[in-house]
Every structure is written in structure tokens, then in C-alpha cells.
XYZ file of C-alpha atoms in Angstrom:
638
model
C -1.341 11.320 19.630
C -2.979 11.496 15.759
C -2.760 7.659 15.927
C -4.831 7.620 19.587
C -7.182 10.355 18.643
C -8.408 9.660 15.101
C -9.503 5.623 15.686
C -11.079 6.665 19.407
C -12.735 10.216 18.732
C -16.460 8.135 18.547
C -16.001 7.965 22.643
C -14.851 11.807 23.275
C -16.980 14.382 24.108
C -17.311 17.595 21.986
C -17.484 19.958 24.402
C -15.386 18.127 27.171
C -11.847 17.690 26.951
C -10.133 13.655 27.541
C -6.979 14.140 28.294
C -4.392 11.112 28.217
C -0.138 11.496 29.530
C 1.879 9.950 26.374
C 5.849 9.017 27.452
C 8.031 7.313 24.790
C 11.281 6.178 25.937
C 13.367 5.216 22.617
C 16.896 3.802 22.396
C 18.238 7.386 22.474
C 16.061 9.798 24.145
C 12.946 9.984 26.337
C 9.504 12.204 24.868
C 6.620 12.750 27.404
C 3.516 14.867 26.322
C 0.066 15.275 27.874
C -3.138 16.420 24.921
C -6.451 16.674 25.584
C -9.397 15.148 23.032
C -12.396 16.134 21.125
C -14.970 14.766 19.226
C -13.373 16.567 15.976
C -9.785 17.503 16.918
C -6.483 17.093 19.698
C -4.843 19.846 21.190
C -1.404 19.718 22.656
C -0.890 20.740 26.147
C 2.260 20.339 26.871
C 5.622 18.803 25.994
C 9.354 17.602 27.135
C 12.280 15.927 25.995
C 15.297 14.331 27.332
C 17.832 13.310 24.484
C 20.042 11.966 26.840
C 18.036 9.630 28.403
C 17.060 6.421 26.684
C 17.957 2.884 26.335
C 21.562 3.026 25.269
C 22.171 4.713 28.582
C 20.949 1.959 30.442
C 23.057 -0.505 28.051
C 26.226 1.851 29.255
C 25.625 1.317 32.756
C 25.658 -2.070 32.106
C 28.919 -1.653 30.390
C 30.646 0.230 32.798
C 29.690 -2.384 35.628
C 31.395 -5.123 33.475
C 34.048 -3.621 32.367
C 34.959 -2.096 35.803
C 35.022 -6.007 37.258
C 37.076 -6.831 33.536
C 39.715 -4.110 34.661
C 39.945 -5.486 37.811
C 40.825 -8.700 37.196
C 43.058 -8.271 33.487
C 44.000 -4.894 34.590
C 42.665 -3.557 30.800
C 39.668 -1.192 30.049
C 37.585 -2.467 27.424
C 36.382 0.957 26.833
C 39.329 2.464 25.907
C 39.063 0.042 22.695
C 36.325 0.541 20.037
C 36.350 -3.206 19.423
C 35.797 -4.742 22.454
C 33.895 -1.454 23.432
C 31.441 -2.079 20.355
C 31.030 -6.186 22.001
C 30.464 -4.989 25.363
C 27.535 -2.985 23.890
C 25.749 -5.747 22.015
C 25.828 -8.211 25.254
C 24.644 -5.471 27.086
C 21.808 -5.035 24.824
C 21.089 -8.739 24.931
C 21.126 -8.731 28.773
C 18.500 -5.425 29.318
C 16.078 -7.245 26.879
C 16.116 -10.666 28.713
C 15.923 -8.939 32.056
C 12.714 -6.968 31.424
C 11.322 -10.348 30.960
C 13.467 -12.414 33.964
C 14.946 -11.835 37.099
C 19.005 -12.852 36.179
C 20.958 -13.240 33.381
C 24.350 -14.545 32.363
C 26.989 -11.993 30.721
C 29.350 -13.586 28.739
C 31.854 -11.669 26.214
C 34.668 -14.217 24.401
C 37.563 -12.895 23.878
C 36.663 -9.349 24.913
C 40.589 -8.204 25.405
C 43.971 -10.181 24.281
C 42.044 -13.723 24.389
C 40.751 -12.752 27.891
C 36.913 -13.262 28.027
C 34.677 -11.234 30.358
C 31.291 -13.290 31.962
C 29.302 -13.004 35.251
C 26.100 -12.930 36.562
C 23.327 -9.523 36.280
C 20.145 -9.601 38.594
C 17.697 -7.031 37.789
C 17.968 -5.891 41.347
C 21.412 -5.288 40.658
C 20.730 -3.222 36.996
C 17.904 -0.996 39.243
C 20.457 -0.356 41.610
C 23.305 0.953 38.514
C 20.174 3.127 37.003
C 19.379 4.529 40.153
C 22.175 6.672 40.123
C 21.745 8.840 37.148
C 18.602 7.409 35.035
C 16.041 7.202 37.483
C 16.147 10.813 39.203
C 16.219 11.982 35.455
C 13.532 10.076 34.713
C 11.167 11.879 37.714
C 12.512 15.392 36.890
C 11.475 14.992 33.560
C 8.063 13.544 34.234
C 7.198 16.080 37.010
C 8.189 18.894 35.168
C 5.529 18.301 32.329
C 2.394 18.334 35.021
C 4.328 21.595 35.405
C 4.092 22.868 32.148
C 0.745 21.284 31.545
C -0.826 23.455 34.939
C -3.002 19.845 35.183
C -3.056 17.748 38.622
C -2.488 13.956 38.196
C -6.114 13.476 39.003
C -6.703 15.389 35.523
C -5.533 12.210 33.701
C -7.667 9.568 32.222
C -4.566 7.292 31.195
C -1.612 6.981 30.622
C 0.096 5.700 27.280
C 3.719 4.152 27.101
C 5.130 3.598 24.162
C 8.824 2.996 22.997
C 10.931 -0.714 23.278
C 12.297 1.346 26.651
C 8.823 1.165 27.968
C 9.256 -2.669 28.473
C 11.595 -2.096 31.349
C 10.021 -2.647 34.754
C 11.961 -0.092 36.443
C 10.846 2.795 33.641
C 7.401 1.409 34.299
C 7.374 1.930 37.452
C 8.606 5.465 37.530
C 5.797 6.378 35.655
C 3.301 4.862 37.112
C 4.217 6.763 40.703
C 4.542 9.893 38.526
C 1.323 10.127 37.598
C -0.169 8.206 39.957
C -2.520 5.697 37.466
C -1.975 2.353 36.152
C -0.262 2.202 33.046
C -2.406 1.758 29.518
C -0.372 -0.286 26.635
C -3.267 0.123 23.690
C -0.950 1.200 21.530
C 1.239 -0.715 19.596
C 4.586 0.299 21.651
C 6.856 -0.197 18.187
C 4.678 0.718 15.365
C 2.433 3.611 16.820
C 4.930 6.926 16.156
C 5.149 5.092 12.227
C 1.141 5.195 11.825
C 1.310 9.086 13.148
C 3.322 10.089 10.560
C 1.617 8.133 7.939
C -1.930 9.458 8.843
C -0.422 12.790 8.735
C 1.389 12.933 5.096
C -2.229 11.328 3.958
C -4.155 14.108 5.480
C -1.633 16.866 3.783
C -1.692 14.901 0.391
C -4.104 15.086 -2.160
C -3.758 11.709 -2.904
C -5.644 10.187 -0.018
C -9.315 10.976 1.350
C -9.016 11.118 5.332
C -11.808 11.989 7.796
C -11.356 15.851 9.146
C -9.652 15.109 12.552
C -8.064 18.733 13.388
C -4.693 19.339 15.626
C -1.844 22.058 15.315
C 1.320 21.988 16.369
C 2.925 24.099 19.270
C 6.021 25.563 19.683
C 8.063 24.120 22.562
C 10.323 26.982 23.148
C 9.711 30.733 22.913
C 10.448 32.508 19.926
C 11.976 36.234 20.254
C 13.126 38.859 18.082
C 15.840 41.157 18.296
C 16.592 44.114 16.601
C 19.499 46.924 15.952
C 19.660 50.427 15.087
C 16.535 52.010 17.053
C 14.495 51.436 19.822
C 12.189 48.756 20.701
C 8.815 48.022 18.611
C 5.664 50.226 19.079
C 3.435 46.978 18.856
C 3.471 43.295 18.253
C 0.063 41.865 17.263
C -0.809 38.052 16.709
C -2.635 37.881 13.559
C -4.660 34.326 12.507
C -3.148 32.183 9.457
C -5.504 34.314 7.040
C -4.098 38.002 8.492
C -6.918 38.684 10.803
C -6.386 39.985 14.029
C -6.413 37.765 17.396
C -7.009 38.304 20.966
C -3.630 39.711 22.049
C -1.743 36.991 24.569
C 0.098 37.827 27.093
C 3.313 39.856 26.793
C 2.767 40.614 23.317
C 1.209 44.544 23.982
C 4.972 45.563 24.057
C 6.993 47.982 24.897
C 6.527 51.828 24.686
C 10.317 52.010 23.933
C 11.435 50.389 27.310
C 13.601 48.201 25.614
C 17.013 49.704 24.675
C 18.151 48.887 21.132
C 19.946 45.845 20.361
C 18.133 43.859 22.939
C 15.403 41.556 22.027
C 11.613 40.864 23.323
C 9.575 37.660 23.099
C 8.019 37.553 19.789
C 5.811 34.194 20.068
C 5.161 32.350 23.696
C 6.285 28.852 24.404
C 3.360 26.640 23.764
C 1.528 29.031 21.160
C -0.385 27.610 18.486
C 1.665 27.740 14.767
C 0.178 28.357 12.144
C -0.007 31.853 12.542
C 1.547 35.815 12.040
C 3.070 38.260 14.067
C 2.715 41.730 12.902
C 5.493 43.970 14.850
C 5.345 47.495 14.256
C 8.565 50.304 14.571
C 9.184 52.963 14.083
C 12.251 53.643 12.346
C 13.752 56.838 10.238
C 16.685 54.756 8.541
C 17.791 50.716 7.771
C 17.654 48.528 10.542
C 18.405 44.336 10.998
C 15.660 41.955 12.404
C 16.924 38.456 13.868
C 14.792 35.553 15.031
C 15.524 32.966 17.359
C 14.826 30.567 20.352
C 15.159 31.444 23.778
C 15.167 29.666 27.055
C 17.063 26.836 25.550
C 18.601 23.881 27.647
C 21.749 24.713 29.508
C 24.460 24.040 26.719
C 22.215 24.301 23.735
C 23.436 26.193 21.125
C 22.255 29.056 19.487
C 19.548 28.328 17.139
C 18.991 31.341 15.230
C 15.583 31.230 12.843
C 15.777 33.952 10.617
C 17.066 37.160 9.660
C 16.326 40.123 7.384
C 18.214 43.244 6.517
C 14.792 46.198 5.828
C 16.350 48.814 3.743
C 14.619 51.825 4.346
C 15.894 54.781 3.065
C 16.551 57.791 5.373
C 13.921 60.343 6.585
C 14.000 62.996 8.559
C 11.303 61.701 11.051
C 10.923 58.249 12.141
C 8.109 56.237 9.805
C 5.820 53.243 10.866
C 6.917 50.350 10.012
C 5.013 47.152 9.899
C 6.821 43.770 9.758
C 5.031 40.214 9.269
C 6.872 37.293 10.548
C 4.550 33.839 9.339
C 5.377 30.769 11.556
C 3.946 28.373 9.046
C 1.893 24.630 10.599
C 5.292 22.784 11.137
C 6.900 25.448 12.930
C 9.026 27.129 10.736
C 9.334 30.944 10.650
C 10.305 33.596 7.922
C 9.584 37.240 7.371
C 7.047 37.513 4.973
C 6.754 41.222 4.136
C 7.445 44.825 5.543
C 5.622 47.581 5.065
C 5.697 51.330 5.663
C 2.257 53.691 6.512
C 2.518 56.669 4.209
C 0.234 59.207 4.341
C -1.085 60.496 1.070
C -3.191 63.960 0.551
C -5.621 63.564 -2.612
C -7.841 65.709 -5.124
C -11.509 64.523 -5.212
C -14.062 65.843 -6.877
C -17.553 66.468 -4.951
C -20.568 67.434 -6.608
C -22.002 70.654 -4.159
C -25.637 70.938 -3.696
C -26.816 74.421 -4.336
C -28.484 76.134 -1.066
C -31.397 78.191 -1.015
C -31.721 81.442 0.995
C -33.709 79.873 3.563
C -30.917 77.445 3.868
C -32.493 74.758 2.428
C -30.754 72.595 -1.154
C -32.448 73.684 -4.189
C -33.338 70.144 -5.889
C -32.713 70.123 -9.278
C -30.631 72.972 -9.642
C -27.236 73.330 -11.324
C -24.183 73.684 -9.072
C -20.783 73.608 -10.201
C -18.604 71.156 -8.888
C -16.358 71.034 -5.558
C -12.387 70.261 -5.017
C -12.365 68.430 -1.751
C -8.469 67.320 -0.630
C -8.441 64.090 1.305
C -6.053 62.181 2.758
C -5.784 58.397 2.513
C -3.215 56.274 5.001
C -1.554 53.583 2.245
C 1.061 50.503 2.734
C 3.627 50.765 0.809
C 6.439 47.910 0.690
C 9.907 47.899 1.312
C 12.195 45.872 0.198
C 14.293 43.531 2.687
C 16.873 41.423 2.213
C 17.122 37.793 3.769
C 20.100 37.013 5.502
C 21.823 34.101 6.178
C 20.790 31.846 9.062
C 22.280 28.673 10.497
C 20.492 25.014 8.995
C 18.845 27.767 6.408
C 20.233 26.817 2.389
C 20.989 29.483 0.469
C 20.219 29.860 -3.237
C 23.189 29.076 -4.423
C 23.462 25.968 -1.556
C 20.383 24.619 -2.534
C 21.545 24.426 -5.996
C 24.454 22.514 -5.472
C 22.079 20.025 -3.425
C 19.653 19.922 -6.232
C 23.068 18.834 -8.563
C 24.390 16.524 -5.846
C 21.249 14.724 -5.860
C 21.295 14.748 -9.793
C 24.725 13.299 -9.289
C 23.885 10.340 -6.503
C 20.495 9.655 -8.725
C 22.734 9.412 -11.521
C 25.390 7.116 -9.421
C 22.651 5.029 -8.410
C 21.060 4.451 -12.296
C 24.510 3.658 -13.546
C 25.838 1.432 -10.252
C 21.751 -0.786 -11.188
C 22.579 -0.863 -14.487
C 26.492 -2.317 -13.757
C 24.313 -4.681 -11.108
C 21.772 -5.989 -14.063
C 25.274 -6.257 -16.474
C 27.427 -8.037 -13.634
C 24.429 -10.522 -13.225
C 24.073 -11.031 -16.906
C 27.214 -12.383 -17.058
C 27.705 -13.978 -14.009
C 24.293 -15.862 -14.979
C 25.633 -16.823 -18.346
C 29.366 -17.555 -16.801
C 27.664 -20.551 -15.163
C 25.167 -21.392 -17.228
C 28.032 -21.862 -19.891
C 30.369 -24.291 -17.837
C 26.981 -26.171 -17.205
C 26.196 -26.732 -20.576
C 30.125 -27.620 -22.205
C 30.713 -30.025 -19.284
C 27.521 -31.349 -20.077
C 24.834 -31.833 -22.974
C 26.886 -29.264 -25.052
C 30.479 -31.509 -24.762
C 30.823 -33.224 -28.174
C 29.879 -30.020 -29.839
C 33.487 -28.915 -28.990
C 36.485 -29.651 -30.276
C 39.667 -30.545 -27.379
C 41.263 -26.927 -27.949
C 38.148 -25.131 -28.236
C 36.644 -26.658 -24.434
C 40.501 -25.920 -23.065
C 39.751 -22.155 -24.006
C 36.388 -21.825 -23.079
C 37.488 -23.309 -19.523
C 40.274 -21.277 -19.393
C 38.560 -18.402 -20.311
C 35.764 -18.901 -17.602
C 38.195 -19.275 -14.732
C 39.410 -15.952 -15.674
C 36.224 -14.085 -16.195
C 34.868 -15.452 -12.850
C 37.765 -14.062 -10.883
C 37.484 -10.746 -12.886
C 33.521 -10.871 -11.785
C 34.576 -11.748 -8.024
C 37.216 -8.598 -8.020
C 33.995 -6.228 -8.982
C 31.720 -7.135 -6.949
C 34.216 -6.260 -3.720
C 34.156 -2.748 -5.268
C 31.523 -1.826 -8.076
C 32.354 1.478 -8.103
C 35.945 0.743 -9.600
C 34.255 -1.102 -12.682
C 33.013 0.827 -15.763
C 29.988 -0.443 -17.207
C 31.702 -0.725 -20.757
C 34.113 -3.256 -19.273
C 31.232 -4.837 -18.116
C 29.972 -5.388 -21.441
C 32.941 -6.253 -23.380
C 33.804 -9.246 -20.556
C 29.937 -10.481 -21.457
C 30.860 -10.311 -25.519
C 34.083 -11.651 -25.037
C 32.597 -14.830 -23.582
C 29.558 -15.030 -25.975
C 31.661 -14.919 -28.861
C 33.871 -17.951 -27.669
C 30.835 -19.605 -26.481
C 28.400 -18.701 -29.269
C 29.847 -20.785 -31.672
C 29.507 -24.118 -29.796
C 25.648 -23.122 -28.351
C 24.796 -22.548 -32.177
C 26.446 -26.240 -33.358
C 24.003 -27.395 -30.600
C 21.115 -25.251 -31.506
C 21.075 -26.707 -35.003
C 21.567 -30.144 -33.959
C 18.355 -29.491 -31.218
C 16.034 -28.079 -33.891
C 17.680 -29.914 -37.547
C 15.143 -32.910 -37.197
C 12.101 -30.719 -37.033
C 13.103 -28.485 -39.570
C 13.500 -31.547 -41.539
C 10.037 -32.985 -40.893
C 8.516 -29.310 -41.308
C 9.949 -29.490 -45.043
C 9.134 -32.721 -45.785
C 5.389 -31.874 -44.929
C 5.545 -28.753 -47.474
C 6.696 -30.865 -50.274
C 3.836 -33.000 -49.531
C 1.238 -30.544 -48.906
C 2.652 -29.290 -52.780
C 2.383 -32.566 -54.250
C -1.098 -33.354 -53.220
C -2.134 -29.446 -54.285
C -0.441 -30.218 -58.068
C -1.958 -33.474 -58.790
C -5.693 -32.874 -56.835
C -8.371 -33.130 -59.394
C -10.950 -30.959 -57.087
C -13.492 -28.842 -59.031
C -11.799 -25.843 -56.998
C -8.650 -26.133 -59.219
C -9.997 -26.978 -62.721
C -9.278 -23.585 -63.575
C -5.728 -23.789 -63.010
C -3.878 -24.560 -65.841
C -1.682 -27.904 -65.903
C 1.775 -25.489 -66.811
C 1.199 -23.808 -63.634
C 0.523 -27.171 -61.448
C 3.687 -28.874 -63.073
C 5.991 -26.148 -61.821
C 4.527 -26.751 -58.585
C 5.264 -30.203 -58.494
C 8.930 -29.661 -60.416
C 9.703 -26.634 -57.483
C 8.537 -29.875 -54.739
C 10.961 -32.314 -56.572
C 13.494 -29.863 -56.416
C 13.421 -28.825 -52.751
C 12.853 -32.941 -51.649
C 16.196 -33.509 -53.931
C 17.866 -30.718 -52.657
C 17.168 -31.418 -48.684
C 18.058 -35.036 -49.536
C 21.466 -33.811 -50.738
C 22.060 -31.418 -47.523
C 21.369 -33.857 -45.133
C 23.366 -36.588 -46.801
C 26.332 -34.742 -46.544
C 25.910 -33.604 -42.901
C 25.133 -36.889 -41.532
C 29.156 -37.303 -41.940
C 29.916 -34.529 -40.645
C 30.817 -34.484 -36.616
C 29.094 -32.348 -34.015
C 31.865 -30.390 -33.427
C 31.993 -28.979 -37.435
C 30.171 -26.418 -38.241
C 26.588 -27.622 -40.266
C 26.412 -27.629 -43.365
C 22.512 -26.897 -43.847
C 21.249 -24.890 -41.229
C 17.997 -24.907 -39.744
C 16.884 -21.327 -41.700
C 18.172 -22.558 -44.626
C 14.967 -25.321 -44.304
C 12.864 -22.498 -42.790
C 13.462 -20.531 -45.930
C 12.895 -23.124 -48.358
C 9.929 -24.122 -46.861
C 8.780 -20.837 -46.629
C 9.811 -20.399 -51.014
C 8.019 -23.112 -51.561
C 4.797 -22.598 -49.788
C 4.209 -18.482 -51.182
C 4.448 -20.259 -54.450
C 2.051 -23.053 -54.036
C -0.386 -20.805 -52.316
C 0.134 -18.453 -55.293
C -0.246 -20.474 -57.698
C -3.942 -22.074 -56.164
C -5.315 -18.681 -55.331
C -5.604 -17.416 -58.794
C -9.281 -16.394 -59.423
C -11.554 -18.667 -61.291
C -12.331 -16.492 -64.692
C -15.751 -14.827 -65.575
C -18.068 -16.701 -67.833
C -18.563 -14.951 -71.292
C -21.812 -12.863 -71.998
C -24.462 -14.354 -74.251
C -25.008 -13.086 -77.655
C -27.841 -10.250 -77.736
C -30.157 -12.356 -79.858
C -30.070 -15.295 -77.128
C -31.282 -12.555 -74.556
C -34.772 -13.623 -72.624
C -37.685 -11.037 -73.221
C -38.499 -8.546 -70.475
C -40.834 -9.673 -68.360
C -43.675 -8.181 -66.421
C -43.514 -6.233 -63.714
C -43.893 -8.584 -60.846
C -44.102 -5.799 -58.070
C -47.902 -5.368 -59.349
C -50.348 -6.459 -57.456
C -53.040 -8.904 -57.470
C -55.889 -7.278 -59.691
C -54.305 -4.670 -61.359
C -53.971 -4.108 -65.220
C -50.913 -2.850 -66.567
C -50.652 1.031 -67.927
C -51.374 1.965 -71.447
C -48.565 3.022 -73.550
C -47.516 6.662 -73.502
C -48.757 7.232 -77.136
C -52.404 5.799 -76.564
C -52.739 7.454 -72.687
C -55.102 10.032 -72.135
C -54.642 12.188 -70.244
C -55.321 12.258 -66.135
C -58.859 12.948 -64.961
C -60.333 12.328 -68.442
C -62.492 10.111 -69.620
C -61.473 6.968 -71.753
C -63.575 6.901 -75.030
C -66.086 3.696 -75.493
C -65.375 0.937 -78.010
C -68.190 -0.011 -80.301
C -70.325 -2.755 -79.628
């Protein structure tokens, strides 16, 4: 309905209702409901359910017909064996599809029973006929009885929606089209639609997500009543809104002048009632009593379904107290006791201020009047305390922390069973990529013995790998581990003989190019470098002579050596004299160049005038000959 409603509410009236039949007919059950739409919100009018009816019935009529004709002829029921039982039910599923789509099909089972195979021809006149039986009638009933509910006529109805894979079926089709007497309406996408419900309703009750206001409630499909022990019936029960205010009293919820005897029960919240809301029940009681919650009116061999259930321990009086209970049956239908409380009647000092009065009878303004003791009395709620009890499908504390460790546990299974996963592939990966590479490119890096073990030793660690992954819950995740470091250790030794073969020749032409680079630096005559003394550039060029001679040596002895030895030189061994060589030629050439000296004090140029002055302008006196500011310079004789 939330899917219909909030992408079509452009085209509803506000103030006129559009009301639309919904039946979904799933592989297990059947769900018809009729709402009516506004502008801003959906309201549900009424609702059924059949959990017997759906499309795996209609697959075991099918069943039944073949395996009747099977028992005929071989004299063996198929059903009486899960096996062939289990086959029967796949063809049969096979054959409703293609015939909601043709008019025959062929039904073949191999082998069904003992190498007998069961095959023969379905017509869908033939499958109508086998559902007409049981299914159809159901159907009707089901359909008829929500107009029922729903106090509409079928002329009410704008549409009609089907939804559900069950839907397809030509037969289901066309019991609801008689039942409601309009031309079926598939704008809804049959698999997909109950999926975008919920989905649009966990975004508009998270925080995370920004939906447009599109209002509906929920509404309880059976009627909820409440039955007490230990005293009469209640006084009162009074519907109360979500927020505790009081509501227009519905019907057969003024209750009950104590006509009911105790232990009996009375109907606490209607069928079809809006949730969302609070029933406050008032008793009166003079001792402890036991409140129970529960559905009534439930489908002939339902069981019980008990809701909820509080022991109020209120101690004894000598006359009976009011007491006021609040049941809350929160938006998705779920109901709890949410407080009792008893009226107690409390007497109280307050002090008035008396006016004085004259002896015309009139107050004397201004005058002094001593105070008066007035005793009022003040009606309080006072809690009591209650204990929840124990209800069917309800956790208890202690029950919902052994869930809360179980899940702990499984999350715990699961982060240990991924990590075994991640190790198992590891290895597996490396198991092949290791026979790859000694069968291949990494061969001659291996002596005869040490390619027999590694071989032999792969064979074994991929049966060991196969035997795991039957069962990954028998294999610890240090075993895991150890099988991985077992076969890099063996194979480690011939991937680093070919490592160092792979990266020897550029290591080699990476050293050569420092020794250069270090020779060029010690004998440049560059202005840069004048500064550095010719000591320093000779151990340069000795510490280049030295590395070339050394690499020289290295690589003359392993050029003799096979592939299969161990190297001699390895590539960081270059690395690192490369690496020597170049901190010390870079050291050496990044010395600063020094400071000249400072002039002798005789040599130093005379100060010079001060060039800030402008154009014009004489410089001042001296401080000895100044006079002073603002008066007058003497004159010089002629």
C-alpha cells in the first residue's frame, strides 16, 4: 500500500477517500487488504490472510495427480519418499509456471522410484479442475469475507491490485476479478512491490534518510482483551491518544459496572483499531491482583497467543482503592503495561491570608489581619510497583542476554571462519603459483632433490587444502598458517636464487653509474668545487676505485657459479655500496664555500652622505655649532 500511495498521492483527493482492493498470493499464503487514499496519508480498512493457501498448494495438487497415476502403474507412492517426493515438487513447479503462460505441458520425472520414471501430459483445464476442489472455494471465502470486514460494496472500488508470482495464474485471476467485480490493475511490480514497502518505511523511521510526510498507521487485525484475577471486573477502560490525552470512547470500551465475574476477561482494544495508542483501565482493588493480555477470536486451531502479563503488588487495605493501569500498544503493534497507578487522597495545611471585615460587612483595605489555616484536600497518583511476567515469544532478561552472547559468539565464528577463508586462499594462491613457476622460468634455479621435495611437498599440501575446504570448521587457523610457512620456507629459497638473478644486472649497471657519477665529481674543475680541497676529492676517487674493483671481483666469481647455488653478491649488497658511496660523494661536494676575510680598518671607504636627502636640501650643522630651534642664526660679516 506505502509503495501505491506515496508515488500516486498528486491524483487523490484530500478530502475524498480512493480506495483500491490489494490481494497477494505468495508461494505460501494468500494476503488481501482493501485502504482508502489521501492527498497526505493511507488508512487501512480492512485485512485477511490465508497461510494455507498459496502456490505450493497448487504445486501439491499437481503432485498428488501424478503420483496417484505413478502408484497405479509401479504400485509405489512417491510421497511416501522425501527424495522422489522433493523431484515431484520441482517438476510440478516447472509445469504451474509454463501453464500460466500455455494451454498443456509435458510432465516428465526420470527415475522418480527404483529406475521407474513418471511422465504424462497436464492441460490447464485439467490443473483448474484439481484446484477446484479445495483452492478455489478458499480462494472466494477469503475474498468475500474482506468486503465483509471492510462494510464497502464492490462498487466502492476504484481498482484492484494483484501482486504476488501466484497472481500470474489465470485461474487466481479470475477468481478475483468475479470477486470484486472490476478488471484487474497490474501497476505494480508483482515481485518487487512488498520489497519497496518495507524500504520506504525503515527510511521514513530512520534518521538517515529525508522522505516526504506521507502518514499511515497500522491496525490491529484481531481484538486484543484483558483478563484479570482476584476481584471483579474494571470500573472503566478509556482509549487515550499516543501523547496520554483522552479519545472519543469506541464502542464496548465504557465497561462493565462489575458485570463481569472475576477471572473472566473483556475486550481491551477492537479488531481494526488504530495502534499507536493507550488504554487506561481502571479497578478497583483492596489487595494484589494479575493482569494478562492476549488475542481473541483467533482462527479455529490457533494457538494461544498471549501478549503480556503483569503481577501489580498492591499492598492490602481495608477498602478497595482506584487503580489505574496503562497498557501502550506501540505503532507496530506491540503491547506492554506501561505503568499503574493508585488515586490517594491527601488532606493538606494551607495558609490563607483573611481579609479583615468591617461592621457593615464590608473588608477593611489596608488593614492587618492575621493569617488563616485552611485544610484542603488534593487527589494524587501515586505508583505501584508491578512486576512483568513471563509471556510466550517475550525474552527475558536473562534470555536476551544469552542472545546478545550467542550473537557475540556467531559474529565471532564468522570473523575467524573469513579470516581461515583469506589464509586458505593465501595459500592455495601461492600453492599454484609455486608449481607454475619451478616447472617453469624458476627450473634451473633448483637443484634435482630440491624440485623432488618441493613437488612432493605440493601434492601433499594441496590434498591437505582440498580436506579443509569440505569442512572449514574442523581447521584451526594456526594450522592454516604453519602449512603457508612450511611451503614458503622450501620455496623461498629457490624464488630468492631467481630474484637475484632477475634484478643482479641492474644492480650492476646502477653501481657502475655511481662510480662514474664519483669520478666525474673528483676530477671536475668547475668554479663550484674550487673550494674543495684536492685530499678530500682524491678519497673520492680512491672510495670509486675501490667499489669498481670490488664489484669487478664479486661478479667474477659468480659468473661460475650455477643458478642453482646460492649468490655470492647479492643485489643489496650493490644497493648498499652504491648507496656508501654516493652519502660520501654528496658529502664531500656540499661543504660550504668559506667566508672571505674582512679588510683591514685603515682600507675602510669613508662614510658617505646621506643619500635619503632630498633634492635641495643642505645637510644639518653639527651638534656643537647648532642653535637652538626657533632661533635665529647669527650673520657673517661682509
Amino acid at each position: 500500500c506505502l509503495d501505491y500511495g506515496m508515488y500516486r498521492r498528486q491524483h487523490f483527493a484530500a478530502d475524498r477517500p480512493h480506495i483500491v482492493a490489494f490481494v497477494g498470493v505468495g508461494h505460501s499464503s494468500t494476503s488481501a487488504c482493501i485502504a482508502a487514499f489521501w492527498a497526505d496519508r493511507l488508512r487501512i480498512l480492512a485485512e485477511v490472510s490465508d497461510c494455507e493457501l498459496g502456490g505450493r498448494d497448487m504445486d501439491y495438487e499437481i503432485m498428488k495427480h501424478f503420483a496417484s497415476a505413478f502408484e497405479k502403474k509401479t504400485k509405489m507412492n512417491p510421497l511416501s519418499s522425501l527424495k522422489a517426493r522433493l523431484k515431484l515438487e520441482d517438476q510440478a513447479n516447472k509445469a504451474k509456471k509454463i501453464l500460466s503462460a500455455n494451454s498443456e505441458t509435458s510432465f516428465h520425472v526420470e527415475c522418480l522410484m527404483e529406475d521407474e520414471d513418471c511422465s504424462g501430459l497436464l492441460t490447464r483445464e485439467v490443473f483448474e479442475e484439481l484446484c477446484s476442489k479445495t483452492l478455489v472455494p478458499r480462494m472466494e471465502t477469503l475474498l468475500q469475507s474482506l468486503l465483509t470486514k471492510s462494510g464497502l460494496k464492490k462498487e466502492d472500488l476504484f481498482s484492484v491490485e494483484i501482486v504476488g508470482g501466484g497472481t500470474r495464474i489465470p485461474w487466481v485471476q479470475k477468481c478475483i476479478s468475479n470477486a470484486f467485480g472490476l478488471e484487474l490493475s497490474r501497476t505494480l511490480a508483482a515481485d518487487e512491490t512488498v520489497a519497496r514497502g518495507c524500504a520506504l518505511q525503515a527510511a521514513m523511521a530512520s534518521a538517515s534518510f529525508k522522505v516526504k510526510e506521507y502518514g499511515f498507521g497500522e491496525r490491529t487485525l484481531f481484538p486484543i482483551c484483558l483478563t484479570w484475577t482476584d476481584g471483579d471486573s474494571p470500573v472503566k477502560v478509556q482509549p487515550l491518544s499516543a501523547s496520554g490525552h483522552p479519545l472519543e470512547a469506541e464502542s464496548g470500551l465504557e465497561t462493565l459496572q462489575h458485570e463481569t465475574p472475576a477471572g473472566e476477561q473483556c475486550i481491551l482494544i477492537p479488531a481494526g483499531s488504530d495502534t499507536n495508542t493507550i488504554r487506561k483501565i481502571t479497578f478497583l482493588r483492596s489487595g494484589p491482583f494479575t493482569l494478562k493480555a492476549q488475542y481473541a477470536d483467533l482462527p479455529a486451531g490457533a494457538p494461544e497467543a498471549q501478549l503480556d502479563a503483569c503481577h501489580v503488588s498492591l499492598p492490602p487495605a481495608a477498602e478497595p482503592q482506584e487503580i489505574q493501569v496503562f497498557v501502550h500498544l506501540n505503532f507496530f503493534g506491540l503491547l506492554r503495561f506501561a505503568r499503574v497507578c493508585v488515586k490517594q487522597r491527601r488532606e493538606e495545611e494551607k495558609t490563607v491570608e483573611a481579609p479583615e471585615v468591617a461592621q457593615g460587612g464590608e473588608e477593611t483595605a489596608g488593614a492587618e489581619t492575621a493569617p488563616e489555616v485552611r485544610k484542603l484536600v488534593r487527589v494524587v497518583k501515586v505508583d505501584v510497583p508491578y512486576q512483568v511476567q513471563e509471556a510466550p515469544g517475550r525474552p527475558t532478561t536473562l534470555q536476551l542476554r544469552d542472545f546478545r552472547e550467542d550473537e557475540l559468539n556467531m559474529d565471532n565464528e564468522d570473523r575467524l571462519t573469513r579470516e581461515k577463508m583469506d589464509r586458505l586462499n593465501e595459500l592455495e594462491s601461492y600453492l599454484y603459483a609455486l608449481r607454475d613457476d619451478i616447472s617453469g622460468k624458476m627450473r634451473d634455479f633448483a637443484t634435482p632433490e630440491e624440485r623432488a621435495e618441493i613437488e612432493a611437498l605440493l601434492e601433499s599440501s594441496q590434498q591437505w587444502v582440498d580436506d579443509a575446504l569440505v569442512d572449514i570448521s574442523t581447521v584451526a587457523k594456526s594450522a592454516v598458517v604453519a602449512k603457508l610457512e612450511e611451503l614458503q620456507a622450501v620455496g623461498g629459497k629457490v624464488s630468492r636464487r631467481f630474484e637475484e638473478y632477475s634484478g643482479r644486472q641492474e644492480a650492476q649497471q646502477l653501481l657502475h653509474a655511481a662510480v662514474s657519477e664519483s669520478r666525474v665529481a673528483a676530477q671536475s674543475q668547475d668554479e663550484a668545487y674550487a673550494h674543495i680541497p684536492v685530499e678530500e676529492k682524491r678519497k673520492v676517487m680512491d672510495m670509486a676505485n675501490e667499489t669498481e674493483a670490488w664489484l669487478s671481483e664479486m661478479m667474477a666469481k659468480q659468473s661460475g657459479l650455477p643458478p642453482h647455488v646460492d649468490p655470492i653478491v647479492t643485489v643489496l649488497d650493490m644497493h648498499n655500496k652504491r648507496d656508501a658511496l654516493l652519502r660520501f660523494t654528496q658529502k664531500v661536494f656540499s661543504a660550504p664555500r668559506p667566508k672571505p676575510a674582512a679588510p683591514p680598518a685603515s682600507e675602510q671607504p669613508a662614510p658617505q652622505e646621506d643619500v635619503n636627502m632630498n633634492e635641495g636640501e643642505q645637510a644639518l650643522p653639527e651638534a656643537e655649532n647648532a642653535a637652538p630651534v626657533g632661533e635665529p642664526q647669527p650673520q657673517q660679516a661682509a
